[in-house]
mmCIF file with all atom_site columns, C-alpha atoms and ligand atoms in Angstrom:
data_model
loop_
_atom_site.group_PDB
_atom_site.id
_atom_site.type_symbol
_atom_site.label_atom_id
_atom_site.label_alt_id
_atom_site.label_comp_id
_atom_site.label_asym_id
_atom_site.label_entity_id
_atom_site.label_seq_id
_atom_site.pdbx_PDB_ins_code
_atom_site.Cartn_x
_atom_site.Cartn_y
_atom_site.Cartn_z
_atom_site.occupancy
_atom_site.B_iso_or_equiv
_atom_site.pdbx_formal_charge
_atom_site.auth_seq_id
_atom_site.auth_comp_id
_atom_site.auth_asym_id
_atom_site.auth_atom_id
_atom_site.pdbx_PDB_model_num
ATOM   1   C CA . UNK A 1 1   ? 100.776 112.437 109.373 1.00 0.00 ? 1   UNK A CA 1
ATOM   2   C CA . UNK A 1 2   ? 99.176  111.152 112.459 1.00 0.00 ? 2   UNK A CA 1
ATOM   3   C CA . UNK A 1 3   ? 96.711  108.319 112.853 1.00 0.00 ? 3   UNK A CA 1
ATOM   4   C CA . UNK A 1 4   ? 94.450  110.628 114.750 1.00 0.00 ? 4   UNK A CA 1
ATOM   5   C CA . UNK A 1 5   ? 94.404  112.863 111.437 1.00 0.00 ? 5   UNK A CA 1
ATOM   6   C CA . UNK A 1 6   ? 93.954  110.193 109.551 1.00 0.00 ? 6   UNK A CA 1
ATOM   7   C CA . UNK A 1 7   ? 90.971  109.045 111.352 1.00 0.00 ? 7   UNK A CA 1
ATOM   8   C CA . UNK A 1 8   ? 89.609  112.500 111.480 1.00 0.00 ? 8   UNK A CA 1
ATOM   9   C CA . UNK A 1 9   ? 89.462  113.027 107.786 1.00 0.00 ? 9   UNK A CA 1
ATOM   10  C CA . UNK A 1 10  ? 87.931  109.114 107.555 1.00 0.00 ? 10  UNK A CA 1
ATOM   11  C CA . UNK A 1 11  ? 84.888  110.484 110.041 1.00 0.00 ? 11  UNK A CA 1
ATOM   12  C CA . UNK A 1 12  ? 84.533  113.241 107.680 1.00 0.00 ? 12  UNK A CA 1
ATOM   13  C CA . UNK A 1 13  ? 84.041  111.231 104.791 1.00 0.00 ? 13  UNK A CA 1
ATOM   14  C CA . UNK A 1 14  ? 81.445  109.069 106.398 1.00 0.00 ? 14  UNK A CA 1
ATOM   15  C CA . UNK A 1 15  ? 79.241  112.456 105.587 1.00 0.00 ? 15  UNK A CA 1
ATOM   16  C CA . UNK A 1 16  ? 79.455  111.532 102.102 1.00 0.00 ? 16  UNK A CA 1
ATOM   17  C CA . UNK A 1 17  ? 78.550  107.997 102.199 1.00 0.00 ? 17  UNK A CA 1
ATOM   18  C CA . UNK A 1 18  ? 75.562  106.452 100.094 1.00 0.00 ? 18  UNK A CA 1
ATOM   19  C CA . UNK A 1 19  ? 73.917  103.665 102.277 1.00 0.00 ? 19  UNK A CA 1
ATOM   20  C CA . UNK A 1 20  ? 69.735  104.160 102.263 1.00 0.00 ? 20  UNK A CA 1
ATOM   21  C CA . UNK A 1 21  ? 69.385  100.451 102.532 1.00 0.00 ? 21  UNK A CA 1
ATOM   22  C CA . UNK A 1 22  ? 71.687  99.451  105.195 1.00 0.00 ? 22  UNK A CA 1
ATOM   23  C CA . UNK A 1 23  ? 71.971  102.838 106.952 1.00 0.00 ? 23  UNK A CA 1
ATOM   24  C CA . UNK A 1 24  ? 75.243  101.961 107.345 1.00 0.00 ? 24  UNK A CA 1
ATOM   25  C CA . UNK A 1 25  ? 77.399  104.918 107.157 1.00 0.00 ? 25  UNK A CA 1
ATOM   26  C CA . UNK A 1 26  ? 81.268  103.925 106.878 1.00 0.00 ? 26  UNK A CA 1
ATOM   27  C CA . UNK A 1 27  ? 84.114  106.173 105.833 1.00 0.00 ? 27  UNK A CA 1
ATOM   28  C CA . UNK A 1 28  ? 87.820  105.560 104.560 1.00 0.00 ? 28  UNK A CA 1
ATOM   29  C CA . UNK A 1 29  ? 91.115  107.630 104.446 1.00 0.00 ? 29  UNK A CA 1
ATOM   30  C CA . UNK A 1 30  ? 94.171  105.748 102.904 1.00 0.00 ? 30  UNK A CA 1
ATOM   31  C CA . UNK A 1 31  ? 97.073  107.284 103.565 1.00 0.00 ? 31  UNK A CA 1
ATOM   32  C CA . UNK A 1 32  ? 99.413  107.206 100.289 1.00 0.00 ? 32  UNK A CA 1
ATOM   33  C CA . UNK A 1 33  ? 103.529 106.958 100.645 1.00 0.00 ? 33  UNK A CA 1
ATOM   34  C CA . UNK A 1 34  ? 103.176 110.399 98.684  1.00 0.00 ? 34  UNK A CA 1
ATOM   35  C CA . UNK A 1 35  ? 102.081 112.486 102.130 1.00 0.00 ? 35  UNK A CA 1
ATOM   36  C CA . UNK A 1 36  ? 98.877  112.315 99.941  1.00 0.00 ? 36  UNK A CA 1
ATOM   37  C CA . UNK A 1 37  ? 95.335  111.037 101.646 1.00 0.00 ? 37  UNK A CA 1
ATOM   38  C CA . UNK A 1 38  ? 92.454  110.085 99.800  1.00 0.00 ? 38  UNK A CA 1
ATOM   39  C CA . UNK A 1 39  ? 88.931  109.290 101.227 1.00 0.00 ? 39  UNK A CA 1
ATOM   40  C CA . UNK A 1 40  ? 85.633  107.540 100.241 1.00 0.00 ? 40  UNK A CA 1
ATOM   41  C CA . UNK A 1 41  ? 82.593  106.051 101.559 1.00 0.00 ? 41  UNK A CA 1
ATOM   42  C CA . UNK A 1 42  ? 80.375  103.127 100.871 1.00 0.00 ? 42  UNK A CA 1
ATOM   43  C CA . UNK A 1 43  ? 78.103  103.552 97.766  1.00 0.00 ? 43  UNK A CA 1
ATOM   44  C CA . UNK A 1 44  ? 75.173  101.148 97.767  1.00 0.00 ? 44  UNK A CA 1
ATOM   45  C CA . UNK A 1 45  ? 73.559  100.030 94.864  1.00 0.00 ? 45  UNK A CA 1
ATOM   46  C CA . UNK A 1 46  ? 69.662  98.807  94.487  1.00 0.00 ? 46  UNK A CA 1
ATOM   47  C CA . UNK A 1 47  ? 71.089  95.861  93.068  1.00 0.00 ? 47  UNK A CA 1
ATOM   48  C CA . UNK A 1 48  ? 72.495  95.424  96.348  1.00 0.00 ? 48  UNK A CA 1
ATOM   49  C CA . UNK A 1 49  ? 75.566  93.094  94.968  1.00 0.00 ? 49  UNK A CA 1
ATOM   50  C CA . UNK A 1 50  ? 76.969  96.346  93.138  1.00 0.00 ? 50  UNK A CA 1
ATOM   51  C CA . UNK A 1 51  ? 77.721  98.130  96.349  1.00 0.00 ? 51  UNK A CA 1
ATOM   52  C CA . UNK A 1 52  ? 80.973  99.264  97.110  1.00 0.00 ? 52  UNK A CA 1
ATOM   53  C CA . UNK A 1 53  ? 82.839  99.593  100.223 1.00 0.00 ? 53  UNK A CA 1
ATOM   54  C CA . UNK A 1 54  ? 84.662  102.779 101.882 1.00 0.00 ? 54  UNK A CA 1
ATOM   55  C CA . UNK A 1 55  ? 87.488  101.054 101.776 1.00 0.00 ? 55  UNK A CA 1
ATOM   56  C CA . UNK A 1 56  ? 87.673  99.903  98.312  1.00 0.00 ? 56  UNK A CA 1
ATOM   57  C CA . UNK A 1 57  ? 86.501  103.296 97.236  1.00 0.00 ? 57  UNK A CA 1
ATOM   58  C CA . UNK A 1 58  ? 89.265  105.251 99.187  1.00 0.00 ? 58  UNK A CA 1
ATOM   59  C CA . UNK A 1 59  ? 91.953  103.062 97.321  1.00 0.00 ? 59  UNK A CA 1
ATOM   60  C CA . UNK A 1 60  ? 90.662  103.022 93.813  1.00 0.00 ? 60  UNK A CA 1
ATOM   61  C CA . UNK A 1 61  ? 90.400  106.613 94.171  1.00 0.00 ? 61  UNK A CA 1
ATOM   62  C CA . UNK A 1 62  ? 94.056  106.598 94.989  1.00 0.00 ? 62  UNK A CA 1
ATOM   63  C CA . UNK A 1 63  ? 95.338  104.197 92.592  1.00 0.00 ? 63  UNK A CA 1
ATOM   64  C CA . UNK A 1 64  ? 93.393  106.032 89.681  1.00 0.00 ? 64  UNK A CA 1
ATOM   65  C CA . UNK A 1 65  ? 95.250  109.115 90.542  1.00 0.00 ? 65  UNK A CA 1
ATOM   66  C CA . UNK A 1 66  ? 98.146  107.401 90.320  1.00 0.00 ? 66  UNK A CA 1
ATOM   67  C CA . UNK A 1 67  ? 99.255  105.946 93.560  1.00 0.00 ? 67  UNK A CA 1
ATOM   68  C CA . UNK A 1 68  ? 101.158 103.022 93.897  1.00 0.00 ? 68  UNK A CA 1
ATOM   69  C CA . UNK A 1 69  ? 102.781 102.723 97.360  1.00 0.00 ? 69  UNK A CA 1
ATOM   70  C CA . UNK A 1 70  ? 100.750 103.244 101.234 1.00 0.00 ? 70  UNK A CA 1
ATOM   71  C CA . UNK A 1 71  ? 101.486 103.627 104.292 1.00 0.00 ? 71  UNK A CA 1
ATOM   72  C CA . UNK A 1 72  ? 98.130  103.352 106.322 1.00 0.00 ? 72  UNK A CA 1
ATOM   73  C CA . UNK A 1 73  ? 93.760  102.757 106.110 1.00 0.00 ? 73  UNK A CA 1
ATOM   74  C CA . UNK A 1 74  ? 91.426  104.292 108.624 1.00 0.00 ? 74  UNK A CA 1
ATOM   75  C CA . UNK A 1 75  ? 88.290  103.207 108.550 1.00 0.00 ? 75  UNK A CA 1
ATOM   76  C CA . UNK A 1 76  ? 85.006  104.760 110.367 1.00 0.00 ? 76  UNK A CA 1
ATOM   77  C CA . UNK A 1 77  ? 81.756  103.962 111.391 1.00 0.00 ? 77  UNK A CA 1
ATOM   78  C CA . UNK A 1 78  ? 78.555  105.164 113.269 1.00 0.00 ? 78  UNK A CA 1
ATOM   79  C CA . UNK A 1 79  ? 79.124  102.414 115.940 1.00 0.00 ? 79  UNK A CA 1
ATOM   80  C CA . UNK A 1 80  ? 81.062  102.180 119.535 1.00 0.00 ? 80  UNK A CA 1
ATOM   81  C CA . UNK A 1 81  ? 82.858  99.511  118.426 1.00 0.00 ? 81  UNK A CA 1
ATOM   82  C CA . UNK A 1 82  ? 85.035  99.387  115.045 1.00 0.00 ? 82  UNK A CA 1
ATOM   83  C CA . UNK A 1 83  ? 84.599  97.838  111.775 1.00 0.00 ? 83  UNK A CA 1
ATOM   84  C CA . UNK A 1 84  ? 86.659  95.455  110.527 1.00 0.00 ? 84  UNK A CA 1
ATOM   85  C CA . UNK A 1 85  ? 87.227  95.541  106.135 1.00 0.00 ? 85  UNK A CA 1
ATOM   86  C CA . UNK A 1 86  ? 84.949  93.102  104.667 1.00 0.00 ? 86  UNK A CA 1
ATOM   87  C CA . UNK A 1 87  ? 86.924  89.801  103.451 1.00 0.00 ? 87  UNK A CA 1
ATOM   88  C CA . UNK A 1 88  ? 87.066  91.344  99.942  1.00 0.00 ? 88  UNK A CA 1
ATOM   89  C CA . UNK A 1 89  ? 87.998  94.704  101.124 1.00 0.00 ? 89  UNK A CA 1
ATOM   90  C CA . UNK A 1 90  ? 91.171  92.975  102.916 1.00 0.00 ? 90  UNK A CA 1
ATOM   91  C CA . UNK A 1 91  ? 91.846  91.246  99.566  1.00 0.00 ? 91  UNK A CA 1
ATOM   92  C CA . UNK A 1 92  ? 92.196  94.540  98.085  1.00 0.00 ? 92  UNK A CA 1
ATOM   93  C CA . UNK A 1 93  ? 94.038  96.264  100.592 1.00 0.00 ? 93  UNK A CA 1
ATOM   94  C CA . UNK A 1 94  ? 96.339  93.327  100.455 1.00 0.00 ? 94  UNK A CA 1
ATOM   95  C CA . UNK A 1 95  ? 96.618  93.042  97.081  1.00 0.00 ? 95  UNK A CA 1
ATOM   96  C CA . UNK A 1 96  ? 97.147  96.836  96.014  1.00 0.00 ? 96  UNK A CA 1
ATOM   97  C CA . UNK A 1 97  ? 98.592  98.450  99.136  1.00 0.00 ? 97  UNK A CA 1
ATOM   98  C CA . UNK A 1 98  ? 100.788 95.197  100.733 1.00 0.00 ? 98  UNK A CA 1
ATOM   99  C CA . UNK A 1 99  ? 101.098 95.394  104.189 1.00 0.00 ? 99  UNK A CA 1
ATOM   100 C CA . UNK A 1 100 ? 99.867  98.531  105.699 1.00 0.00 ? 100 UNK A CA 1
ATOM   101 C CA . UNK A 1 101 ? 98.699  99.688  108.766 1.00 0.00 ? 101 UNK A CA 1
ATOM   102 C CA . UNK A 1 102 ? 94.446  99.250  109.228 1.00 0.00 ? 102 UNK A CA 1
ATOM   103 C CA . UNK A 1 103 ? 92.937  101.705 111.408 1.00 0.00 ? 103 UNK A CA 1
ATOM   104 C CA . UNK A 1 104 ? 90.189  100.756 112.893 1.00 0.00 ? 104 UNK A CA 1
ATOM   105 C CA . UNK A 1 105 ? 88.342  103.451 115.038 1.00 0.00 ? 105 UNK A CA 1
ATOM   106 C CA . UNK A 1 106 ? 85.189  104.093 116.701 1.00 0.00 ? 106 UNK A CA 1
ATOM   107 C CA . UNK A 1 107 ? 82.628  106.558 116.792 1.00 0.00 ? 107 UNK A CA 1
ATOM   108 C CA . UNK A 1 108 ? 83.825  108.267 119.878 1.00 0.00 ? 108 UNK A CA 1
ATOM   109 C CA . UNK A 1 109 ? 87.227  108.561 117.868 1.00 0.00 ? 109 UNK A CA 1
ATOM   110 C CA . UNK A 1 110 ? 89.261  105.784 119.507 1.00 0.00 ? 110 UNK A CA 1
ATOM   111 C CA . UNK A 1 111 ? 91.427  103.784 117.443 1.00 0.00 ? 111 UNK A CA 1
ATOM   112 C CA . UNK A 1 112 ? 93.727  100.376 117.144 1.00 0.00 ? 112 UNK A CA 1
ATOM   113 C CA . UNK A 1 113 ? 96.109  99.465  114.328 1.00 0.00 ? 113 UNK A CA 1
ATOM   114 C CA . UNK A 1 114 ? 96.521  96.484  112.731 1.00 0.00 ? 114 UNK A CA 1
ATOM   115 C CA . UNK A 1 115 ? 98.327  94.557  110.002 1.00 0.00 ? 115 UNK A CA 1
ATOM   116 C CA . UNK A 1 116 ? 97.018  93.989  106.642 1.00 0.00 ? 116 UNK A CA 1
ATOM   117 C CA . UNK A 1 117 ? 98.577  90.892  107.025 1.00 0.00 ? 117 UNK A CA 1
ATOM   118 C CA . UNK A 1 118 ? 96.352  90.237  110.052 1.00 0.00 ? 118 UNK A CA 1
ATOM   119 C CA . UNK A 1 119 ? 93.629  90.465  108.998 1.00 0.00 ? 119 UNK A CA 1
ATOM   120 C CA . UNK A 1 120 ? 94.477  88.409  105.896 1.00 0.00 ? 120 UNK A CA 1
ATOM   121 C CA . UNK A 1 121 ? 97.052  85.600  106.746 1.00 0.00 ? 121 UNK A CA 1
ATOM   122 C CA . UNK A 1 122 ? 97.955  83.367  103.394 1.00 0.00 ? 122 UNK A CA 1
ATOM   123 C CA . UNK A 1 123 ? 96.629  86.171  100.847 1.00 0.00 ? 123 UNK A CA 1
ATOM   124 C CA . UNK A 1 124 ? 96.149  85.548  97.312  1.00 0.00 ? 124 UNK A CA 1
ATOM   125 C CA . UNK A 1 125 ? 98.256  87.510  95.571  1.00 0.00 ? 125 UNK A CA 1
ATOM   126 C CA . UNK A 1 126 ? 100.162 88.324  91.755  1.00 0.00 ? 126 UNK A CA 1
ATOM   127 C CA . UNK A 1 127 ? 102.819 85.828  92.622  1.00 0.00 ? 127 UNK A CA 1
ATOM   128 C CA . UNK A 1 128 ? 100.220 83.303  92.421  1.00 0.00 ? 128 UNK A CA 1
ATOM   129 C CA . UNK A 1 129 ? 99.311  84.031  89.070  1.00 0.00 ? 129 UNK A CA 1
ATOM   130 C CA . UNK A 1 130 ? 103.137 83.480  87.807  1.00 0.00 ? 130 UNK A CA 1
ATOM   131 C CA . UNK A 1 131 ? 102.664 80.281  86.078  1.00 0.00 ? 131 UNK A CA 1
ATOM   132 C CA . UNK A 1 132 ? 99.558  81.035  84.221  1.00 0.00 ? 132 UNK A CA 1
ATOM   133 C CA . UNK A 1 133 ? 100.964 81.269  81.034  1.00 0.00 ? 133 UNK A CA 1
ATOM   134 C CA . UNK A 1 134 ? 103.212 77.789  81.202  1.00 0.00 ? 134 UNK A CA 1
ATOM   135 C CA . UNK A 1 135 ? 100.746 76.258  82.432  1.00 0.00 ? 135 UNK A CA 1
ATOM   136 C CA . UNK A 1 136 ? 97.649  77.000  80.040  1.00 0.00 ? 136 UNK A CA 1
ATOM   137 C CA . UNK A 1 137 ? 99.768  77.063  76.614  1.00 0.00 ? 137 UNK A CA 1
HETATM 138 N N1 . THU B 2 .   ? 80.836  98.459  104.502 1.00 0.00 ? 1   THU B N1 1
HETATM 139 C C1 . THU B 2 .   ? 81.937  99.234  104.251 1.00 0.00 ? 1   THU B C1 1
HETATM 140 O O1 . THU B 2 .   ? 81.854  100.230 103.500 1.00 0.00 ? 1   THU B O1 1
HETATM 141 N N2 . THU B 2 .   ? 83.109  98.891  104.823 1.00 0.00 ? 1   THU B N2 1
HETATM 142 C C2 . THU B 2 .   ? 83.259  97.913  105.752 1.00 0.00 ? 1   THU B C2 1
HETATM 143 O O2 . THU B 2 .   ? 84.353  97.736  106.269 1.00 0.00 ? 1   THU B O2 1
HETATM 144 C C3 . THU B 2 .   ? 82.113  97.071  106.115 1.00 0.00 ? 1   THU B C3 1
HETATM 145 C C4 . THU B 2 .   ? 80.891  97.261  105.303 1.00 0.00 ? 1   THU B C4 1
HETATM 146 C C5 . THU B 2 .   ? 79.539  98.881  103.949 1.00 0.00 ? 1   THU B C5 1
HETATM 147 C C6 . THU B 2 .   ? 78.962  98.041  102.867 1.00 0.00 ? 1   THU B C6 1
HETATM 148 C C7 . THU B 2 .   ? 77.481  98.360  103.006 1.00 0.00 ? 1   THU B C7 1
HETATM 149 O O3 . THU B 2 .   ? 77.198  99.554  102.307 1.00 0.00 ? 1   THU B O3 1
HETATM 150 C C8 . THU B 2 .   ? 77.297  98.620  104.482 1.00 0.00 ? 1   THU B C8 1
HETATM 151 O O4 . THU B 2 .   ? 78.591  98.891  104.990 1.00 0.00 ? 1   THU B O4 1
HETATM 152 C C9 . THU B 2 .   ? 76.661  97.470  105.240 1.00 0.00 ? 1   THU B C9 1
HETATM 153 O O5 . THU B 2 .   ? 77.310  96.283  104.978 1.00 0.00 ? 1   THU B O5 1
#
């Protein structure tokens, strides 16, 4: 699939997204290794804390349906220039998807593509949690 498609179905899931506090409409389309693509949006919360990101939507989504390997995020916004993940939503990325290519367009449609790895150098990660068990018991 191309990026540009990618992107496209990312704006389209902006529609969807649940922001009346921030008015901050962002949409996601991860790109699974399946050939499968699954979107989301942010979902605010009035507990404001609870809210959850396009990003992290658009993967959970996947990963609930039983994804387990990615190829590529696009992520869309109302503004002219693009929005980065939020720190956690590169943890996730990271941590679930490895890797993959972040798209990160703007509202006229323009895009760049980054590394995961990027945009979080030094991740925390499973591996880290490998010694738990000696270590505790
Ligand atoms: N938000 C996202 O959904 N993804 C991002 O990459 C940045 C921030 C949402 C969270 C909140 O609903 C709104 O944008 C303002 O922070």
């Amino acid at each position: 699939m191309q990026y540009r498609t990618l992107v496209s179905r990312a704006r389209a899931a902006k529609r969807h997204s649940h922001s009346p506090y921030s008015r901050f409409r962002v949409g996601a389309a991860v790109l699974a290794a399946s050939g499968k693509v699954y979107t989301g949006c942010n979902i605010e919360n009035s507990s404001y804390g609870l809210t959850v990101c396009a990003e992290r939507t658009a993967l959970f989504k996947a990963v609930s349906e039983g994804e387990k390997s990615f190829v590529a995020v696009a992520i869309a916004s109302d503004e002219t220039s693009s929005t980065p993940p939020c720190g956690a939503c590169r943890q996730v990325i990271m941590d679930l998807a490895g890797d993959i290519d972040v798209i990160l367009s703007t509202s006229n449609g323009s895009f760049t593509v980054m590394k995961a790895s990027d945009l979080l150098p030094h991740p925390f990660g499973g591996e880290n949690l490998k010694n738990v068990r000696r270590t505790r018991r």
